[in-house]
XYZ file of C-alpha atoms in Angstrom:
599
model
C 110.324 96.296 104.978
C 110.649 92.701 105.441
C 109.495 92.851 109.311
C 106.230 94.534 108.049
C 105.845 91.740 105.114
C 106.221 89.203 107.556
C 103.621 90.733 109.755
C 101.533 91.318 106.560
C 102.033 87.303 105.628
C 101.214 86.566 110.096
C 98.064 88.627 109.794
C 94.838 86.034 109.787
C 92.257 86.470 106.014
C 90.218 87.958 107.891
C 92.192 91.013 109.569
C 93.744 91.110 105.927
C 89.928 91.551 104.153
C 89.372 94.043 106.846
C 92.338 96.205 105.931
C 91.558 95.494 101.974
C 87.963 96.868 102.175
C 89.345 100.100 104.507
C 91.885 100.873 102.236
C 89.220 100.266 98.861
C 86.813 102.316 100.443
C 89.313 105.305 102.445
C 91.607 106.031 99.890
C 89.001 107.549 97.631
C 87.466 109.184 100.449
C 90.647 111.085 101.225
C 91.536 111.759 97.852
C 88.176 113.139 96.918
C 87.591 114.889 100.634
C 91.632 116.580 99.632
C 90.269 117.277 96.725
C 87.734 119.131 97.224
C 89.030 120.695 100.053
C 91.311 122.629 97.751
C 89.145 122.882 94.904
C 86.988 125.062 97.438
C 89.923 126.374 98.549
C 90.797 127.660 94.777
C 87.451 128.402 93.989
C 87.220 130.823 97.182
C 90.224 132.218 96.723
C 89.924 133.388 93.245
C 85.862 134.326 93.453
C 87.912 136.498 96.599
C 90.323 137.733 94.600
C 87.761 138.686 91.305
C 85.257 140.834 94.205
C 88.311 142.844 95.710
C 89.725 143.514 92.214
C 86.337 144.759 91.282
C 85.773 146.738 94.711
C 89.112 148.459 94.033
C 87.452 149.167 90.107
C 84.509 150.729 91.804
C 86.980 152.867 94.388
C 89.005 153.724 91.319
C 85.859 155.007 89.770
C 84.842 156.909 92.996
C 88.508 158.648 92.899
C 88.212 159.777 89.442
C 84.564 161.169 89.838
C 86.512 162.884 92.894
C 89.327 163.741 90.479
C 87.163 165.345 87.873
C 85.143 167.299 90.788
C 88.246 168.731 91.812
C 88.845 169.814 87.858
C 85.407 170.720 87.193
C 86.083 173.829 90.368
C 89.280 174.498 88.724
C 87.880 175.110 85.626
C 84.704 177.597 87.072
C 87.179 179.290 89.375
C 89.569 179.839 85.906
C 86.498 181.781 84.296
C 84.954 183.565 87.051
C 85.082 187.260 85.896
C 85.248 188.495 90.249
C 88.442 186.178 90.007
C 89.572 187.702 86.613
C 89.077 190.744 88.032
C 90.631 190.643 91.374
C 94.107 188.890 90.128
C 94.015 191.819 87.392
C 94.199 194.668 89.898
C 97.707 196.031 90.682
C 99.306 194.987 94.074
C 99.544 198.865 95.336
C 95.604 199.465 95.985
C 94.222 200.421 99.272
C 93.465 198.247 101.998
C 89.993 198.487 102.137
C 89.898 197.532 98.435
C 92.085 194.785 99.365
C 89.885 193.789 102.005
C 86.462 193.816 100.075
C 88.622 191.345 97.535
C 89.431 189.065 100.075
C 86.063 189.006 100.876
C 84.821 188.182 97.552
C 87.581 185.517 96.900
C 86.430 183.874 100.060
C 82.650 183.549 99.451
C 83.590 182.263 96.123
C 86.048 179.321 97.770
C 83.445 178.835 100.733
C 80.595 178.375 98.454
C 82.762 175.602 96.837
C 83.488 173.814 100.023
C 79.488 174.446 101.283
C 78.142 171.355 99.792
C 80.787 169.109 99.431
C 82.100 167.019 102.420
C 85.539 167.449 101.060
C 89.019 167.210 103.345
C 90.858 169.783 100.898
C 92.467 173.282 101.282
C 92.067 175.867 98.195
C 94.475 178.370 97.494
C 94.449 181.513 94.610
C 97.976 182.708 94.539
C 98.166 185.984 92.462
C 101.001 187.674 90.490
C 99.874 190.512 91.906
C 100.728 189.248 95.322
C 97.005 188.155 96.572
C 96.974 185.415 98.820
C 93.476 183.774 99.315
C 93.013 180.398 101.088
C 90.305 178.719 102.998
C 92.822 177.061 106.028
C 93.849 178.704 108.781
C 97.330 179.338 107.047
C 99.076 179.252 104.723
C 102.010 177.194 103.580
C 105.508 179.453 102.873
C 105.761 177.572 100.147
C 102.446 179.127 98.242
C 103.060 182.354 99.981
C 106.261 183.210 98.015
C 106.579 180.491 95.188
C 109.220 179.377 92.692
C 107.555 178.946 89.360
C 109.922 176.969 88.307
C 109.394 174.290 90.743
C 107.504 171.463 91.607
C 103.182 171.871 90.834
C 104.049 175.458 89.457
C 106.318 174.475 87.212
C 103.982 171.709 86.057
C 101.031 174.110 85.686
C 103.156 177.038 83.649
C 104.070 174.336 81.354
C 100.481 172.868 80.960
C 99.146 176.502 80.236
C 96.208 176.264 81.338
C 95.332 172.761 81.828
C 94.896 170.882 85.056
C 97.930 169.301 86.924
C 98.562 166.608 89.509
C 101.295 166.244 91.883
C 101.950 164.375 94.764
C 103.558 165.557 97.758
C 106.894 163.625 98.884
C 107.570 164.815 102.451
C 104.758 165.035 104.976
C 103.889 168.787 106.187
C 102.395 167.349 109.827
C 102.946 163.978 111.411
C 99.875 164.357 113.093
C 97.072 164.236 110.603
C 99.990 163.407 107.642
C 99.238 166.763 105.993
C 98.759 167.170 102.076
C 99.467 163.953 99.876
C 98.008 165.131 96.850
C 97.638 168.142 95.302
C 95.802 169.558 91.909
C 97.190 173.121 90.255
C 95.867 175.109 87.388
C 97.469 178.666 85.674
C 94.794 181.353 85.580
C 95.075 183.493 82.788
C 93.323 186.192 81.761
C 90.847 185.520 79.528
C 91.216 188.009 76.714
C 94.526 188.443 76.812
C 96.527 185.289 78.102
C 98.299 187.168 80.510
C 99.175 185.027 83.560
C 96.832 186.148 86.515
C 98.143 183.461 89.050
C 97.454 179.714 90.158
C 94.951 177.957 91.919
C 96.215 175.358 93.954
C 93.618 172.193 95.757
C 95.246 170.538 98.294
C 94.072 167.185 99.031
C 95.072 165.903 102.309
C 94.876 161.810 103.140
C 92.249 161.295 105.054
C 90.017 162.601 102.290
C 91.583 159.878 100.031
C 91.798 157.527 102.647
C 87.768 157.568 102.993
C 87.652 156.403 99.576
C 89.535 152.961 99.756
C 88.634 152.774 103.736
C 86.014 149.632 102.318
C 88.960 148.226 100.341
C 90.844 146.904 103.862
C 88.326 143.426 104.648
C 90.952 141.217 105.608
C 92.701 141.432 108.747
C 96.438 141.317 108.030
C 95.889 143.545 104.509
C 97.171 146.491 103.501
C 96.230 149.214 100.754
C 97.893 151.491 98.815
C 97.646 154.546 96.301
C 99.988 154.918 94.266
C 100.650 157.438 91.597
C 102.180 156.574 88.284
C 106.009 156.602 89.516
C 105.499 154.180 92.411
C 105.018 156.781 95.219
C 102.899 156.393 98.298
C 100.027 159.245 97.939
C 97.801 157.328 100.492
C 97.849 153.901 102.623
C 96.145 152.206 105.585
C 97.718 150.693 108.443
C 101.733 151.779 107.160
C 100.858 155.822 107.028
C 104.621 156.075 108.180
C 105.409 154.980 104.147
C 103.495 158.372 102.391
C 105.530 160.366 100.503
C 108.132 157.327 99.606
C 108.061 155.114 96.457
C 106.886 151.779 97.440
C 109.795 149.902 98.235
C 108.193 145.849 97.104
C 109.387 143.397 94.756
C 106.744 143.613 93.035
C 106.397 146.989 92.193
C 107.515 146.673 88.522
C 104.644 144.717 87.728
C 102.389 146.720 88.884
C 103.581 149.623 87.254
C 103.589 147.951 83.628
C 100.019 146.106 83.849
C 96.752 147.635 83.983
C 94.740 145.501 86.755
C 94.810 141.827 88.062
C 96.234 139.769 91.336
C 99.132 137.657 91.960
C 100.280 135.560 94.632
C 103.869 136.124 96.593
C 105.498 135.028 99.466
C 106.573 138.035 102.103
C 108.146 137.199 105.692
C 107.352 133.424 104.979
C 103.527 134.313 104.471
C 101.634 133.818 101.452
C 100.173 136.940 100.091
C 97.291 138.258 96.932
C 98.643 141.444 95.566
C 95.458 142.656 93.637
C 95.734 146.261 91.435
C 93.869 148.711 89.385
C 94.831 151.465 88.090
C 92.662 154.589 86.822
C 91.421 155.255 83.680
C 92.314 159.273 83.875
C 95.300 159.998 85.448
C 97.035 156.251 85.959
C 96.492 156.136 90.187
C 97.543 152.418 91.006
C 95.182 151.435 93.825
C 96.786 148.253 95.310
C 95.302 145.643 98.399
C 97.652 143.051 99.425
C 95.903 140.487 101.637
C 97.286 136.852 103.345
C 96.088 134.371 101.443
C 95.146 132.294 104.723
C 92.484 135.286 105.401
C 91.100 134.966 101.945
C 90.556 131.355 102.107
C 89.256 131.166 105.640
C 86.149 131.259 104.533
C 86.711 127.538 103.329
C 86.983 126.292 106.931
C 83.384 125.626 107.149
C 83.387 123.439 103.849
C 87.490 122.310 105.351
C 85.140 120.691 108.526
C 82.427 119.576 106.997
C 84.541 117.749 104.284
C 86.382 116.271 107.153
C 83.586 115.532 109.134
C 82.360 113.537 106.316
C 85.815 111.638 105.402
C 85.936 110.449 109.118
C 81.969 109.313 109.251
C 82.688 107.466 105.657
C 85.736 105.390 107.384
C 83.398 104.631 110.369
C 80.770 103.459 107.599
C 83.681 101.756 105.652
C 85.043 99.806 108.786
C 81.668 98.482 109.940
C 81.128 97.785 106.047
C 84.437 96.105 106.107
C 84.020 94.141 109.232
C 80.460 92.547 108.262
C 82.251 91.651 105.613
C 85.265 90.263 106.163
C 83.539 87.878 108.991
C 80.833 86.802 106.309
C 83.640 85.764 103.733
C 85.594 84.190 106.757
C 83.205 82.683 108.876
C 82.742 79.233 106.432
C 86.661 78.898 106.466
C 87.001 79.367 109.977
C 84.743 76.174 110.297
C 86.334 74.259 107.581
C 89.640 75.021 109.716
C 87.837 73.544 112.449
C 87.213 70.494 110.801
C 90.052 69.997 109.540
C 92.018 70.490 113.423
C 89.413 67.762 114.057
C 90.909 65.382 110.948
C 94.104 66.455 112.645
C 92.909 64.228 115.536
C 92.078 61.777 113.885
C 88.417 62.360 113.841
C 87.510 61.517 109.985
C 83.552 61.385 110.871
C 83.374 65.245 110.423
C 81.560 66.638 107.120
C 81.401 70.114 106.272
C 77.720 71.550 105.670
C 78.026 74.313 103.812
C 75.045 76.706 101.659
C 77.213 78.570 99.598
C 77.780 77.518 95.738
C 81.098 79.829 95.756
C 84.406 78.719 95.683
C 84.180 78.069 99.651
C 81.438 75.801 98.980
C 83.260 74.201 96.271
C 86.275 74.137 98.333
C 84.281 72.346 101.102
C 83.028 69.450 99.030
C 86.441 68.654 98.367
C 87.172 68.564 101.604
C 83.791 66.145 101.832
C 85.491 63.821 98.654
C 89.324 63.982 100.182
C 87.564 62.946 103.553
C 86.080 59.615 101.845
C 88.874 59.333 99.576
C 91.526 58.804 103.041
C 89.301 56.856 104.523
C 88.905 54.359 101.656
C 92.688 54.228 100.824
C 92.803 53.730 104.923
C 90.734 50.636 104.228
C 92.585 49.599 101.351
C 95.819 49.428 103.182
C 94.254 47.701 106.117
C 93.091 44.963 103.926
C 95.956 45.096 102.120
C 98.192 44.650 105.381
C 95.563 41.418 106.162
C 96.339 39.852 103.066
C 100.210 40.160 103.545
C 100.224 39.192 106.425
C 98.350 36.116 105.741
C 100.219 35.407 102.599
C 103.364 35.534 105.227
C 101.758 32.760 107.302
C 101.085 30.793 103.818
C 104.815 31.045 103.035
C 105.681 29.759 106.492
C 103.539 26.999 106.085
C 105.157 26.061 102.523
C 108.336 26.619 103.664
C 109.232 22.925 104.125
C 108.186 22.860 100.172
C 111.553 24.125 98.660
C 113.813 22.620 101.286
C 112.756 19.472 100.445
C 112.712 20.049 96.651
C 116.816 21.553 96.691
C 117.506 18.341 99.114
C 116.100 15.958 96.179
C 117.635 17.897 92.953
C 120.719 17.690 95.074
C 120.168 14.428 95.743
C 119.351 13.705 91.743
C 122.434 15.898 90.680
C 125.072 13.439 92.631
C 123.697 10.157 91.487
C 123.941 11.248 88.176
C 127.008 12.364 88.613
C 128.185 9.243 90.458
C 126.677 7.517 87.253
C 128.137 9.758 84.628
C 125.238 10.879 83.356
C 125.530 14.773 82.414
C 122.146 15.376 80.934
C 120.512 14.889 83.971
C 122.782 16.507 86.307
C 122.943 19.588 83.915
C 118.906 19.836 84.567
C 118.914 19.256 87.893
C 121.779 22.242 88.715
C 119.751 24.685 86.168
C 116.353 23.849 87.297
C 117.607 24.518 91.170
C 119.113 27.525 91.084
C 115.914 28.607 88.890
C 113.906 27.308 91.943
C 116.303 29.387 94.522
C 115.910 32.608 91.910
C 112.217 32.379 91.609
C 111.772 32.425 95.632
C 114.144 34.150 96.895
C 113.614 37.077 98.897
C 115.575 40.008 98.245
C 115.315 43.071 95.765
C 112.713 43.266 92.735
C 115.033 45.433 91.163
C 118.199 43.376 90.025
C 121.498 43.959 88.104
C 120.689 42.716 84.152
C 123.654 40.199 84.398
C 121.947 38.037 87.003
C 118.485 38.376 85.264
C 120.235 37.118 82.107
C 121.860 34.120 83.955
C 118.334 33.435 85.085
C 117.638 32.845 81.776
C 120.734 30.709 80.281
C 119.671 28.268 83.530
C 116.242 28.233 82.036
C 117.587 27.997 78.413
C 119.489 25.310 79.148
C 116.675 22.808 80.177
C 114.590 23.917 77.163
C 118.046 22.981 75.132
C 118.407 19.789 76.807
C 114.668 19.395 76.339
C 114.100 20.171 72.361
C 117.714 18.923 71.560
C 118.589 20.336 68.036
C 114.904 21.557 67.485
C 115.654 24.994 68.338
C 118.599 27.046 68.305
C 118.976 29.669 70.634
C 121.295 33.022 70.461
C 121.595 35.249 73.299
C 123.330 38.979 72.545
C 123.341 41.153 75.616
C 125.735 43.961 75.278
C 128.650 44.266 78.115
C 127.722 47.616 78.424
C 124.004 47.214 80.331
C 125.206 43.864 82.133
C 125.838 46.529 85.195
C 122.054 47.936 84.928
C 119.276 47.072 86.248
C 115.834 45.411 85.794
C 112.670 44.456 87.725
C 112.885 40.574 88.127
C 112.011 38.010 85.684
C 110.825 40.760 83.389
C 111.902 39.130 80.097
C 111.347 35.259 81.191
C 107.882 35.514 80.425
C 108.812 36.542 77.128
C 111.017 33.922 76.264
C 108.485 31.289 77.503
C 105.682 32.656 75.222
C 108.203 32.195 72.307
C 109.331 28.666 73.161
C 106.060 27.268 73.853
C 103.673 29.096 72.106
C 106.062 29.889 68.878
C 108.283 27.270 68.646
C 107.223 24.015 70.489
C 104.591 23.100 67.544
C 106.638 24.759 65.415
C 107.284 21.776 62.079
C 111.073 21.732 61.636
C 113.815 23.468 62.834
C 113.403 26.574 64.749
C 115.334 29.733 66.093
C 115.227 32.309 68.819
C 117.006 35.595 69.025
C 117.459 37.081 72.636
C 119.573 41.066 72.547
C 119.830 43.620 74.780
C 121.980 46.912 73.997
C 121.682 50.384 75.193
C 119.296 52.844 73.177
C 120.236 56.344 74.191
C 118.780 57.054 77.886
C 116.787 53.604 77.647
C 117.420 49.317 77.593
C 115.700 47.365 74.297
C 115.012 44.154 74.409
C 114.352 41.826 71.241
C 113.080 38.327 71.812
C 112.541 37.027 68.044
C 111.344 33.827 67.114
C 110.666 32.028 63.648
C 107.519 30.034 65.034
C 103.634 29.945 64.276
C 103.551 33.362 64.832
C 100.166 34.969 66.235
C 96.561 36.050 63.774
C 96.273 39.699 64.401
C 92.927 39.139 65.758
C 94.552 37.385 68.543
C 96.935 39.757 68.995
C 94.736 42.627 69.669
C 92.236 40.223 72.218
C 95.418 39.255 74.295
C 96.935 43.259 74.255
C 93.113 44.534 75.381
C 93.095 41.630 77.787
C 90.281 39.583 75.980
C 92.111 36.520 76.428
C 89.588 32.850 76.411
C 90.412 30.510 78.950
C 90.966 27.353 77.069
C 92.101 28.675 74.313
C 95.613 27.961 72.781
C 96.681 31.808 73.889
C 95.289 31.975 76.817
C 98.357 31.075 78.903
C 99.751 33.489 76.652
C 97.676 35.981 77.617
C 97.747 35.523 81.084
C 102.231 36.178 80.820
C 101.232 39.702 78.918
C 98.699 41.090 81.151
C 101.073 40.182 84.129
C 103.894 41.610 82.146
C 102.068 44.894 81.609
C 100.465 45.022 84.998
C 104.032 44.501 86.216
C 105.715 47.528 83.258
C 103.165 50.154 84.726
C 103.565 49.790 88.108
C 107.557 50.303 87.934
C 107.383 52.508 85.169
C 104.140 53.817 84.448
C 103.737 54.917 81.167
C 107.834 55.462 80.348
C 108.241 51.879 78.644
C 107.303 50.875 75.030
C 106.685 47.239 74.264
C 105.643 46.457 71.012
C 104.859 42.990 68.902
C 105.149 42.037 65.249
C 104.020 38.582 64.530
C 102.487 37.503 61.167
C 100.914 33.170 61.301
C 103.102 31.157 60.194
C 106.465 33.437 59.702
C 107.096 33.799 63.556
C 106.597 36.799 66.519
C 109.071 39.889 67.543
C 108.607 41.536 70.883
C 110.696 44.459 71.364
C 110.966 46.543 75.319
C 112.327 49.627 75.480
C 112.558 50.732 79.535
C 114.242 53.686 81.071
C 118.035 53.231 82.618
C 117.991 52.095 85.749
C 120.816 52.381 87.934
C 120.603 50.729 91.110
C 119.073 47.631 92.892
C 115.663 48.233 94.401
C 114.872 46.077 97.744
C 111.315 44.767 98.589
C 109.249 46.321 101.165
């Protein structure tokens, strides 16, 4: 499975949109060609099955007309007065009586036989001992009978009526001999004395004419049955006349009046189809292979497939137009972009459609322009750093020569005793090494803060008791860390802009403590405070040159230039100030845990 998805995933859109469209379009085709391959099938079959059952109606009819001719001569033989007359005589009469009888009984039976194309024996057996027959012989069985057996019986205990019997043994294996065989008591008329019987023997090929257009199907057989099950007639297995029909199905047949069924026999699908007469209950069975029945469908089978196959031929050339239109603009923006690849950025894609692909190619077009302006941005970029490196070079000689003189200035005051000025010349050195040095722009908190004590410590020395200064920075976020000189600018603003023309005595709160996942900051002064007006202008970055805040504002905007580009939009720095009641800036910034060099 997964080889086959990982060919699947390896295959190229196109091949893949191909495959889509055969399966979209075959599928259907298939189901609707199976489809309606057996739905013909079905239809054939049973339309097949309804015109045999209906053939065997029509033989069953043709049997019973033959049936009730077979009665109907009965039934004038029974009251024909030379008949009546003849079976009346007693046996001991002369021969040449005997002889003009036999005569007379034999014009009668001939005349019967004249006009009918019929494959039957007749027989008058008297109780006088007469013997009349039109065969060449005549069976020992009818020459000296048992009335109490077998069609005699039957007829004795009809009295008069009509009887059937079928024959269970075959006389000849030739031409299969009698299978069926109709009797009748003749008794005198006025009397009801018992004259004798008059037997019709039927023999098969006589019944076998009459179902001969039942067998269509090659493979089929037919069958007559009588009532119990037995054989009287079949085609093809004559070798099973005379026995009871030894099939599975046989029970059915025997307890329903017509219809078909299907059944399986030696592995073979068969249609048992049965009807059974109205008069005397003959079951008249054809049991045909269902494959002969439905080969009829092979023609519509074909031409079903014929048209499944042309449809995927259709579907394929369908699918491969396409496939190659839908492709054919990505394939070129794959070009293009092998090109990019190169470095070739001059490429543009030129494309008509106002799809998706076209949309997708002009943002190829706008991510094109965009690289090649950020490309130019980072060259100048690169010009201006480098140049700013030669500027620093050049200035170089600047600090060395300021550290040498506040050196110089921190031991002659020391050398003088004079503290004050050796104290200012220490903090406003190392706050000349801190602002220049090269290093990280992410620092730990605790040197950031000692920044500020150095730079706290000339404003002290400079305002004397004017201000008083507290710094609170917990223990706990000394460790942290924080882009450089990030709160200097706000202590400035408060000294110079909040408390330098500040009347009286003034204060300023520095804290730091940790506020869940984030660092806040509070640098609070009692000053002048700021007019909300003002406040607004300097946070939108409306700041006046030459005004009193514009210095001020100049030390925000770089202080929120600086905020976004380490943090984005993560920090929070708010300002309450009121005129004349003094300014709170509080910072909140996320955690950060380690030192950050510069690139």
């Amino acid at each position: 499975m997964n080889y086959w998805m990982d060919r699947l995933h390896a295959m190229e859109l196109k091949t893949k949109l191909m495959l889509l469209f055969l399966l979209i379009a075959v599928i259907p085709l298939a189901v609707l060609g199976i489809f309606s391959i057996r739905k013909a099938s079905s239809e054939i079959q049973t339309k097949a099955n309804e015109i045999i059952l209906e053939n065997l109606s029509q033989i069953n009819y043709s049997l019973n007309y033959f049936v009730e001719d077979i009665e109907q001569l009965s039934m004038y033989l029974y009251s024909n007065k030379d008949i009546q007359d003849i079976l009346s005589k007693p046996a001991a009469r002369s021969v040449e009586e005997k002889y003009r009888d036999q005569q007379t009984v034999a014009a009668i039976l001939n005349s019967f036989l004249g006009f009918k194309s019929w494959d039957i024996q007749l027989y008058v057996l008297g109780e006088n001992g007469d013997r009349y027959f039109t065969g060449k012989f005549i069976p020992s069985s009818y020459l000296r009978y048992n009335a109490d057996w077998g069609l005699f019986r039957k007829a004795r205990l009809a009295g008069g009526d009509v009887v059937w019997d079928s024959h269970y043994s075959l006389k000849k294996f030739e031409d299969y001999g009698t299978v069926l065989s109709s009797g009748r008591l003749l008794k005198q008329i006025d009397t009801g004395k018992p004259l004798g019987y008059f037997i019709v023997d039927i023999m098969e090929p006589a019944l076998a004419d009459k179902y001969e257009r039942a067998y269509r199907y090659d493979g089929g057989e037919v069958y007559l049955l009588d009532d119990k099950g037995y054989i009287i007639s079949s085609h093809l297995s004559k070798l099973e006349v005379g026995t009871r029909l030894e099939k599975p199905y046989l029970s059915t047949i025997l307890q329903e009046r017509k219809g078909f069924f299907r059944i399986m026999e030696q592995d073979i699908e068969h249609m048992v189809i049965y009807d059974t007469s109205d008069t005397h209950g003959f079951k008249l069975i054809n049991v045909v292979p269902v494959s002969a029945l439905t080969g009829e469908s092979a023609s519509i089978r074909n031409f079903t497939i014929f048209i499944v196959i042309f449809g995927v031929l259709i579907s394929y050339c369908t699918a491969f137009l396409l496939s190659d239109y839908i492709t054919r603009p990505l394939h070129k923006l794959r070009r293009l972009m092998r090109q990019v690849e190169k470095g070739d950025l001059e490429v543009t894609f030129d494309s008509k459609y106002r799809d998706e692909v076209g949309h997708l190619g002009g943002s190829f077009n706008r991510m094109l322009q965009r690289i090649k302006e950020l490309i130019n941005q980072v060259y100048e970029k690169q010009l201006k750093v480098q140049e700013a490196e030669i500027k620093a070079i050049h200035a170089q000689f600047t600090p060395h020569f300021l550290y040498n003189a506040l050196d110089s200035i921190n031991w002659m005051a020391r050398i003088h005793r004079i503290e004050v000025i050796s104290s200012i010349a220490v903090s406003l050195g190392s706050l000349l090494r801190f602002s220049i040095r090269r290093g990280n722009t992410v620092i730990p908190i605790r040197e950031d803060m000692q920044q500020i004590r150095n730079y706290l410590t000339i404003q002290e020395i400079r305002y004397r008791d004017k201000i008083t200064i507290s710094v609170e920075i917990e223990e706990g976020i000394l460790d942290l860390c924080i882009p450089k000189l990030l709160i200097q600018p706000l202590v400035e603003n408060a000294i110079n802009h909040g408390l330098e023309m500040k009347a009286g005595q003034g204060s300023l709160l520095i804290s730091g403590r940790l506020a869940g996942e984030r660092v806040l900051f509070v640098v609070e002064d009692n000053g002048l405070g700021i007019a909300p007006d003002k406040l607004q202008r300097i946070l939108r970055g409306e700041y006046v040159s030459g005004e009193e805040t514009s210095t001020t504002g100049i030390g925000l905007h770089n202080l929120l230039r600086r905020l976004e580009l380490h943090f984005g939009h993560a920090y929070v720095l708010h300002i309450d100030s009121l005129p004349g009641q003094g300014t709170k800036v509080s910072l909140s910034i996320p955690i950060i845990r380690e030192a950050v060099s510069d690139v």
